Amino acid sequence: MSHEEHHRQHRVGWLRAAVLGANDGIVSTASLIIGVASANSGHNAILVAGTAGLVAGAISMAAGEYVSVCSQADTEKSDLLQEQQSLEQDYEGEVFELAEIYQQRGLEAELSEQVARQLMAHDALAAHSRDEIGISEISSAQPISAAISSALSFTLGAILPLLTAYLYHGSSLPIAVAVLSLVFLAMLGALSAALSGAKILTGIARVTFWGTLAMAVTAIVGLVFDVAV
Ligand SMILES: [Zn+2]
C-alpha cells in the first residue's frame, strides 16, 4: 500500500493572503457604499466613495503587506546571523543545545546527540534554523510580490460591490449591495474552505459573519447621519 497524504500546509501562505485581500475588498467597499447610500446620498457620491475606497484600500493593503514581509525577513536575517555567530564561537555548545531540543521532543540523550551531530555535520545552520528558530525555508519572503498580490486580490474583491452599485439604480441600493456582497463572501468562504480542506459551511460562516457585522454597523452610521442632517 502506498502512503500518500495530501498536505495543504504549503498553500497556507498565499491562500491566506489572497482570501484576506479579497475579503477585505468586498467588506470594506460594500460597507462604505452601504454607509454612504444609507445617508441618502446621490448615486454619484456613492460611486465616488466606493472608488476612493477601492484605491485607498488596495494601496493600504500593499503597504501593509510590504512592511510586514520586510520586517519578517529582517527578523529572520538577524536570527540567522546570530545563530551563525554562535556556531562559529561555540560549536559544541550548539550541539548540546540542539540535542536538548531533540530530547524534549522524545529522543534519548545519547541518540539526541548523535542526531544533532549528524545533522550539523550535514548543514549546521539549516539544522538550527529549522529545529531551534523554526525557519524552514531560508528567506522565501518576497515583499514586492506579496504587496502586488495583496493589492490585486483586494481590488478583485472591491470591484464586486462597486460594480453592483454602478449597475443598480434605485432606493434599495444598500440592500442590493449587502445581499450580493454576502453572496460573494459566501462564495469566497466556500472556495477557501475547499482549497484548505476545511468544512465548506464553516468556511462560509466564518467569512459572512464579519461581513454582515461590518455592513450592518455602517448602515446604522449612514442612517444616523441621514436623520441628523
Ligand atoms: Zn543554536
PDB file of C-alpha atoms and ligand atoms in Angstrom:
ATOM      1  CA  MET A   1       0.000   0.000   0.000  1.00  0.00           C
ATOM      2  CA  SER A   2       1.309   3.419  -0.886  1.00  0.00           C
ATOM      3  CA  HIS A   3       1.339   6.037   1.805  1.00  0.00           C
ATOM      4  CA  GLU A   4       0.327   9.337   0.329  1.00  0.00           C
ATOM      5  CA  GLU A   5      -1.289  12.204   2.144  1.00  0.00           C
ATOM      6  CA  HIS A   6      -2.281  15.410   0.519  1.00  0.00           C
ATOM      7  CA  HIS A   7      -0.930  18.074   2.804  1.00  0.00           C
ATOM      8  CA  ARG A   8      -2.117  21.580   2.297  1.00  0.00           C
ATOM      9  CA  GLN A   9       0.243  23.423   4.601  1.00  0.00           C
ATOM     10  CA  HIS A  10       2.305  24.774   1.684  1.00  0.00           C
ATOM     11  CA  ARG A  11      -0.757  26.559   0.359  1.00  0.00           C
ATOM     12  CA  VAL A  12      -1.472  28.401   3.580  1.00  0.00           C
ATOM     13  CA  GLY A  13       0.716  31.445   2.916  1.00  0.00           C
ATOM     14  CA  TRP A  14      -0.584  32.689  -0.405  1.00  0.00           C
ATOM     15  CA  LEU A  15      -4.091  31.385   0.218  1.00  0.00           C
ATOM     16  CA  ARG A  16      -4.350  33.312   3.471  1.00  0.00           C
ATOM     17  CA  ALA A  17      -3.113  36.490   1.769  1.00  0.00           C
ATOM     18  CA  ALA A  18      -5.434  36.145  -1.236  1.00  0.00           C
ATOM     19  CA  VAL A  19      -8.549  35.347   0.811  1.00  0.00           C
ATOM     20  CA  LEU A  20      -7.757  38.127   3.272  1.00  0.00           C
ATOM     21  CA  GLY A  21      -7.301  40.624   0.427  1.00  0.00           C
ATOM     22  CA  ALA A  22     -10.500  39.678  -1.397  1.00  0.00           C
ATOM     23  CA  ASN A  23     -12.472  39.520   1.847  1.00  0.00           C
ATOM     24  CA  ASP A  24     -11.190  42.963   2.842  1.00  0.00           C
ATOM     25  CA  GLY A  25     -12.033  44.360  -0.581  1.00  0.00           C
ATOM     26  CA  ILE A  26     -15.619  43.098  -0.501  1.00  0.00           C
ATOM     27  CA  VAL A  27     -16.323  44.010   3.130  1.00  0.00           C
ATOM     28  CA  SER A  28     -14.756  47.471   3.248  1.00  0.00           C
ATOM     29  CA  THR A  29     -16.045  48.639  -0.143  1.00  0.00           C
ATOM     30  CA  ALA A  30     -19.555  47.245   0.384  1.00  0.00           C
ATOM     31  CA  SER A  31     -19.671  48.816   3.855  1.00  0.00           C
ATOM     32  CA  LEU A  32     -18.545  52.200   2.510  1.00  0.00           C
ATOM     33  CA  ILE A  33     -21.149  52.084  -0.245  1.00  0.00           C
ATOM     34  CA  ILE A  34     -23.881  50.983   2.170  1.00  0.00           C
ATOM     35  CA  GLY A  35     -22.962  53.693   4.678  1.00  0.00           C
ATOM     36  CA  VAL A  36     -22.969  56.488   2.096  1.00  0.00           C
ATOM     37  CA  ALA A  37     -26.105  55.173   0.378  1.00  0.00           C
ATOM     38  CA  SER A  38     -27.980  54.812   3.693  1.00  0.00           C
ATOM     39  CA  ALA A  39     -27.402  58.519   4.304  1.00  0.00           C
ATOM     40  CA  ASN A  40     -29.473  59.141   1.165  1.00  0.00           C
ATOM     41  CA  SER A  41     -26.536  60.414  -0.881  1.00  0.00           C
ATOM     42  CA  GLY A  42     -26.771  60.761  -4.657  1.00  0.00           C
ATOM     43  CA  HIS A  43     -25.678  57.931  -6.926  1.00  0.00           C
ATOM     44  CA  ASN A  44     -22.559  59.856  -7.942  1.00  0.00           C
ATOM     45  CA  ALA A  45     -21.419  60.372  -4.334  1.00  0.00           C
ATOM     46  CA  ILE A  46     -21.886  56.637  -3.701  1.00  0.00           C
ATOM     47  CA  LEU A  47     -19.718  55.721  -6.694  1.00  0.00           C
ATOM     48  CA  VAL A  48     -17.015  58.254  -5.727  1.00  0.00           C
ATOM     49  CA  ALA A  49     -16.916  56.870  -2.171  1.00  0.00           C
ATOM     50  CA  GLY A  50     -16.729  53.277  -3.433  1.00  0.00           C
ATOM     51  CA  THR A  51     -13.986  54.039  -5.975  1.00  0.00           C
ATOM     52  CA  ALA A  52     -11.930  56.030  -3.460  1.00  0.00           C
ATOM     53  CA  GLY A  53     -12.354  53.161  -1.016  1.00  0.00           C
ATOM     54  CA  LEU A  54     -11.067  50.699  -3.614  1.00  0.00           C
ATOM     55  CA  VAL A  55      -7.964  52.768  -4.437  1.00  0.00           C
ATOM     56  CA  ALA A  56      -7.165  53.620  -0.811  1.00  0.00           C
ATOM     57  CA  GLY A  57      -7.724  50.049   0.337  1.00  0.00           C
ATOM     58  CA  ALA A  58      -5.592  48.492  -2.419  1.00  0.00           C
ATOM     59  CA  ILE A  59      -2.649  50.809  -1.688  1.00  0.00           C
ATOM     60  CA  SER A  60      -3.013  50.365   2.056  1.00  0.00           C
ATOM     61  CA  MET A  61      -3.068  46.568   1.681  1.00  0.00           C
ATOM     62  CA  ALA A  62       0.063  46.707  -0.496  1.00  0.00           C
ATOM     63  CA  ALA A  63       1.861  48.936   2.010  1.00  0.00           C
ATOM     64  CA  GLY A  64       0.845  46.812   4.976  1.00  0.00           C
ATOM     65  CA  GLU A  65       1.894  43.569   3.320  1.00  0.00           C
ATOM     66  CA  TYR A  66       5.198  45.086   2.133  1.00  0.00           C
ATOM     67  CA  VAL A  67       6.123  46.365   5.588  1.00  0.00           C
ATOM     68  CA  SER A  68       5.080  43.151   7.292  1.00  0.00           C
ATOM     69  CA  VAL A  69       7.006  40.867   4.908  1.00  0.00           C
ATOM     70  CA  CYS A  70      10.084  43.126   5.085  1.00  0.00           C
ATOM     71  CA  SER A  71      10.136  43.158   8.864  1.00  0.00           C
ATOM     72  CA  GLN A  72       9.664  39.394   8.969  1.00  0.00           C
ATOM     73  CA  ALA A  73      12.601  38.984   6.584  1.00  0.00           C
ATOM     74  CA  ASP A  74      14.696  41.339   8.751  1.00  0.00           C
ATOM     75  CA  THR A  75      13.890  39.328  11.852  1.00  0.00           C
ATOM     76  CA  GLU A  76      14.790  36.062  10.102  1.00  0.00           C
ATOM     77  CA  LYS A  77      18.017  37.533   8.797  1.00  0.00           C
ATOM     78  CA  SER A  78      19.172  38.755  12.207  1.00  0.00           C
ATOM     79  CA  ASP A  79      18.165  35.459  13.841  1.00  0.00           C
ATOM     80  CA  LEU A  80      20.212  33.530  11.290  1.00  0.00           C
ATOM     81  CA  LEU A  81      23.192  35.861  11.671  1.00  0.00           C
ATOM     82  CA  GLN A  82      23.118  35.423  15.432  1.00  0.00           C
ATOM     83  CA  GLU A  83      22.906  31.646  15.004  1.00  0.00           C
ATOM     84  CA  GLN A  84      25.796  31.662  12.526  1.00  0.00           C
ATOM     85  CA  GLN A  85      27.952  33.544  15.049  1.00  0.00           C
ATOM     86  CA  SER A  86      27.056  31.148  17.871  1.00  0.00           C
ATOM     87  CA  LEU A  87      28.008  28.219  15.624  1.00  0.00           C
ATOM     88  CA  GLU A  88      31.406  29.795  14.904  1.00  0.00           C
ATOM     89  CA  GLN A  89      32.095  30.679  18.519  1.00  0.00           C
ATOM     90  CA  ASP A  90      30.722  27.677  20.395  1.00  0.00           C
ATOM     91  CA  TYR A  91      30.089  24.681  18.147  1.00  0.00           C
ATOM     92  CA  GLU A  92      29.994  22.156  20.995  1.00  0.00           C
ATOM     93  CA  GLY A  93      27.578  24.267  22.992  1.00  0.00           C
ATOM     94  CA  GLU A  94      25.330  24.420  19.925  1.00  0.00           C
ATOM     95  CA  VAL A  95      25.476  20.622  19.572  1.00  0.00           C
ATOM     96  CA  PHE A  96      24.144  20.227  23.100  1.00  0.00           C
ATOM     97  CA  GLU A  97      21.575  22.961  22.612  1.00  0.00           C
ATOM     98  CA  LEU A  98      20.175  21.120  19.604  1.00  0.00           C
ATOM     99  CA  ALA A  99      20.422  17.716  21.342  1.00  0.00           C
ATOM    100  CA  GLU A 100      18.380  19.113  24.220  1.00  0.00           C
ATOM    101  CA  ILE A 101      15.667  20.213  21.818  1.00  0.00           C
ATOM    102  CA  TYR A 102      15.512  16.652  20.423  1.00  0.00           C
ATOM    103  CA  GLN A 103      15.323  15.236  23.957  1.00  0.00           C
ATOM    104  CA  GLN A 104      12.339  17.446  24.662  1.00  0.00           C
ATOM    105  CA  ARG A 105      10.772  16.003  21.518  1.00  0.00           C
ATOM    106  CA  GLY A 106      11.248  12.468  22.811  1.00  0.00           C
ATOM    107  CA  LEU A 107      14.720  11.218  21.872  1.00  0.00           C
ATOM    108  CA  GLU A 108      17.046   9.579  24.386  1.00  0.00           C
ATOM    109  CA  ALA A 109      20.101  11.604  25.457  1.00  0.00           C
ATOM    110  CA  GLU A 110      22.673   9.537  23.552  1.00  0.00           C
ATOM    111  CA  LEU A 111      20.640   9.332  20.380  1.00  0.00           C
ATOM    112  CA  SER A 112      19.782  13.023  20.518  1.00  0.00           C
ATOM    113  CA  GLU A 113      23.457  13.940  20.497  1.00  0.00           C
ATOM    114  CA  GLN A 114      24.110  11.583  17.576  1.00  0.00           C
ATOM    115  CA  VAL A 115      21.245  13.128  15.621  1.00  0.00           C
ATOM    116  CA  ALA A 116      22.398  16.663  16.435  1.00  0.00           C
ATOM    117  CA  ARG A 117      25.980  15.902  15.363  1.00  0.00           C
ATOM    118  CA  GLN A 118      24.966  14.235  12.102  1.00  0.00           C
ATOM    119  CA  LEU A 119      22.514  16.947  11.138  1.00  0.00           C
ATOM    120  CA  MET A 120      25.028  19.663  11.999  1.00  0.00           C
ATOM    121  CA  ALA A 121      27.773  17.899  10.016  1.00  0.00           C
ATOM    122  CA  HIS A 122      25.377  17.993   7.065  1.00  0.00           C
ATOM    123  CA  ASP A 123      24.279  21.637   7.481  1.00  0.00           C
ATOM    124  CA  ALA A 124      24.630  23.156  10.928  1.00  0.00           C
ATOM    125  CA  LEU A 125      22.868  26.450  10.220  1.00  0.00           C
ATOM    126  CA  ALA A 126      19.932  24.731   8.497  1.00  0.00           C
ATOM    127  CA  ALA A 127      19.511  22.318  11.426  1.00  0.00           C
ATOM    128  CA  HIS A 128      19.478  25.147  13.962  1.00  0.00           C
ATOM    129  CA  SER A 129      17.301  27.498  11.951  1.00  0.00           C
ATOM    130  CA  ARG A 130      14.755  24.726  11.385  1.00  0.00           C
ATOM    131  CA  ASP A 131      14.643  22.994  14.762  1.00  0.00           C
ATOM    132  CA  GLU A 132      15.580  25.852  17.086  1.00  0.00           C
ATOM    133  CA  ILE A 133      14.195  29.010  15.461  1.00  0.00           C
ATOM    134  CA  GLY A 134      11.508  27.383  13.309  1.00  0.00           C
ATOM    135  CA  ILE A 135      12.505  28.813   9.932  1.00  0.00           C
ATOM    136  CA  SER A 136      12.070  26.021   7.392  1.00  0.00           C
ATOM    137  CA  GLU A 137      12.757  27.844   4.143  1.00  0.00           C
ATOM    138  CA  ILE A 138      15.506  30.399   4.361  1.00  0.00           C
ATOM    139  CA  SER A 139      14.493  33.814   3.055  1.00  0.00           C
ATOM    140  CA  SER A 140      11.480  32.882   0.984  1.00  0.00           C
ATOM    141  CA  ALA A 141       9.898  36.243   1.741  1.00  0.00           C
ATOM    142  CA  GLN A 142       9.152  38.349  -1.331  1.00  0.00           C
ATOM    143  CA  PRO A 143       7.910  41.779  -0.199  1.00  0.00           C
ATOM    144  CA  ILE A 144       7.180  43.225  -3.647  1.00  0.00           C
ATOM    145  CA  SER A 145       5.213  40.250  -4.961  1.00  0.00           C
ATOM    146  CA  ALA A 146       3.381  39.957  -1.639  1.00  0.00           C
ATOM    147  CA  ALA A 147       2.418  43.645  -1.913  1.00  0.00           C
ATOM    148  CA  ILE A 148       1.235  43.286  -5.506  1.00  0.00           C
ATOM    149  CA  SER A 149      -0.825  40.142  -4.921  1.00  0.00           C
ATOM    150  CA  SER A 150      -2.387  41.686  -1.823  1.00  0.00           C
ATOM    151  CA  ALA A 151      -3.413  44.841  -3.717  1.00  0.00           C
ATOM    152  CA  LEU A 152      -4.657  42.724  -6.608  1.00  0.00           C
ATOM    153  CA  SER A 153      -6.843  40.442  -4.508  1.00  0.00           C
ATOM    154  CA  PHE A 154      -8.246  43.457  -2.620  1.00  0.00           C
ATOM    155  CA  THR A 155      -9.123  45.116  -5.950  1.00  0.00           C
ATOM    156  CA  LEU A 156     -10.800  41.949  -7.255  1.00  0.00           C
ATOM    157  CA  GLY A 157     -12.925  41.804  -4.100  1.00  0.00           C
ATOM    158  CA  ALA A 158     -13.718  45.536  -4.102  1.00  0.00           C
ATOM    159  CA  ILE A 159     -14.814  45.545  -7.766  1.00  0.00           C
ATOM    160  CA  LEU A 160     -17.787  43.257  -6.959  1.00  0.00           C
ATOM    161  CA  PRO A 161     -19.786  45.617  -4.673  1.00  0.00           C
ATOM    162  CA  LEU A 162     -18.626  48.653  -6.688  1.00  0.00           C
ATOM    163  CA  LEU A 163     -19.932  47.119  -9.908  1.00  0.00           C
ATOM    164  CA  THR A 164     -23.192  46.305  -8.140  1.00  0.00           C
ATOM    165  CA  ALA A 165     -23.542  49.954  -7.078  1.00  0.00           C
ATOM    166  CA  TYR A 166     -22.615  51.133 -10.577  1.00  0.00           C
ATOM    167  CA  LEU A 167     -25.271  48.992 -12.263  1.00  0.00           C
ATOM    168  CA  TYR A 168     -28.053  49.261  -9.686  1.00  0.00           C
ATOM    169  CA  HIS A 169     -30.098  52.448  -9.604  1.00  0.00           C
ATOM    170  CA  GLY A 170     -32.832  52.719  -7.005  1.00  0.00           C
ATOM    171  CA  SER A 171     -33.575  53.429  -3.383  1.00  0.00           C
ATOM    172  CA  SER A 172     -32.891  49.885  -2.230  1.00  0.00           C
ATOM    173  CA  LEU A 173     -29.259  50.064  -3.368  1.00  0.00           C
ATOM    174  CA  PRO A 174     -27.898  49.387   0.168  1.00  0.00           C
ATOM    175  CA  ILE A 175     -29.904  46.171   0.355  1.00  0.00           C
ATOM    176  CA  ALA A 176     -28.861  45.056  -3.125  1.00  0.00           C
ATOM    177  CA  VAL A 177     -25.172  45.681  -2.323  1.00  0.00           C
ATOM    178  CA  ALA A 178     -25.475  43.934   1.052  1.00  0.00           C
ATOM    179  CA  VAL A 179     -27.208  40.836  -0.330  1.00  0.00           C
ATOM    180  CA  LEU A 180     -24.887  40.437  -3.314  1.00  0.00           C
ATOM    181  CA  SER A 181     -21.811  41.075  -1.154  1.00  0.00           C
ATOM    182  CA  LEU A 182     -22.907  38.337   1.231  1.00  0.00           C
ATOM    183  CA  VAL A 183     -23.264  36.013  -1.763  1.00  0.00           C
ATOM    184  CA  PHE A 184     -19.729  36.956  -2.918  1.00  0.00           C
ATOM    185  CA  LEU A 185     -18.399  36.445   0.622  1.00  0.00           C
ATOM    186  CA  ALA A 186     -20.096  33.067   0.899  1.00  0.00           C
ATOM    187  CA  MET A 187     -18.530  32.025  -2.422  1.00  0.00           C
ATOM    188  CA  LEU A 188     -15.128  33.209  -1.191  1.00  0.00           C
ATOM    189  CA  GLY A 189     -15.582  31.319   2.085  1.00  0.00           C
ATOM    190  CA  ALA A 190     -16.561  28.143   0.231  1.00  0.00           C
ATOM    191  CA  LEU A 191     -13.614  28.483  -2.151  1.00  0.00           C
ATOM    192  CA  SER A 192     -11.081  28.992   0.630  1.00  0.00           C
ATOM    193  CA  ALA A 193     -12.566  26.106   2.626  1.00  0.00           C
ATOM    194  CA  ALA A 194     -12.365  23.837  -0.427  1.00  0.00           C
ATOM    195  CA  LEU A 195      -8.734  24.815  -1.100  1.00  0.00           C
ATOM    196  CA  SER A 196      -7.648  24.439   2.518  1.00  0.00           C
ATOM    197  CA  GLY A 197      -9.606  21.243   3.116  1.00  0.00           C
ATOM    198  CA  ALA A 198     -11.884  22.691   5.804  1.00  0.00           C
ATOM    199  CA  LYS A 199     -15.644  22.165   6.093  1.00  0.00           C
ATOM    200  CA  ILE A 200     -17.471  24.270   3.488  1.00  0.00           C
ATOM    201  CA  LEU A 201     -20.175  25.509   5.880  1.00  0.00           C
ATOM    202  CA  THR A 202     -17.605  26.520   8.490  1.00  0.00           C
ATOM    203  CA  GLY A 203     -15.714  28.486   5.842  1.00  0.00           C
ATOM    204  CA  ILE A 204     -18.872  30.256   4.692  1.00  0.00           C
ATOM    205  CA  ALA A 205     -19.981  31.080   8.238  1.00  0.00           C
ATOM    206  CA  ARG A 206     -16.558  32.461   9.182  1.00  0.00           C
ATOM    207  CA  VAL A 207     -16.382  34.827   6.232  1.00  0.00           C
ATOM    208  CA  THR A 208     -20.004  36.002   6.156  1.00  0.00           C
ATOM    209  CA  PHE A 209     -20.224  36.717   9.899  1.00  0.00           C
ATOM    210  CA  TRP A 210     -17.742  39.612   9.823  1.00  0.00           C
ATOM    211  CA  GLY A 211     -19.097  40.949   6.544  1.00  0.00           C
ATOM    212  CA  THR A 212     -22.619  41.035   7.951  1.00  0.00           C
ATOM    213  CA  LEU A 213     -21.412  42.822  11.078  1.00  0.00           C
ATOM    214  CA  ALA A 214     -19.440  45.465   9.113  1.00  0.00           C
ATOM    215  CA  MET A 215     -22.289  46.198   6.697  1.00  0.00           C
ATOM    216  CA  ALA A 216     -24.886  46.368   9.485  1.00  0.00           C
ATOM    217  CA  VAL A 217     -22.801  48.833  11.505  1.00  0.00           C
ATOM    218  CA  THR A 218     -22.070  51.131   8.542  1.00  0.00           C
ATOM    219  CA  ALA A 219     -25.737  51.046   7.542  1.00  0.00           C
ATOM    220  CA  ILE A 220     -26.561  52.314  11.045  1.00  0.00           C
ATOM    221  CA  VAL A 221     -23.897  55.043  10.720  1.00  0.00           C
ATOM    222  CA  GLY A 222     -25.422  56.138   7.404  1.00  0.00           C
ATOM    223  CA  LEU A 223     -28.963  56.131   8.814  1.00  0.00           C
ATOM    224  CA  VAL A 224     -27.847  58.193  11.838  1.00  0.00           C
ATOM    225  CA  PHE A 225     -26.293  60.824   9.548  1.00  0.00           C
ATOM    226  CA  ASP A 226     -29.386  60.831   7.328  1.00  0.00           C
ATOM    227  CA  VAL A 227     -31.584  61.582  10.342  1.00  0.00           C
ATOM    228  CA  ALA A 228     -29.180  64.126  11.817  1.00  0.00           C
ATOM    229  CA  VAL A 229     -28.522  66.191   8.675  1.00  0.00           C
TER     230      VAL A 229
HETATM  231 ZN    ZN B   1      21.531  27.170  18.013  1.00  0.00          ZN
END
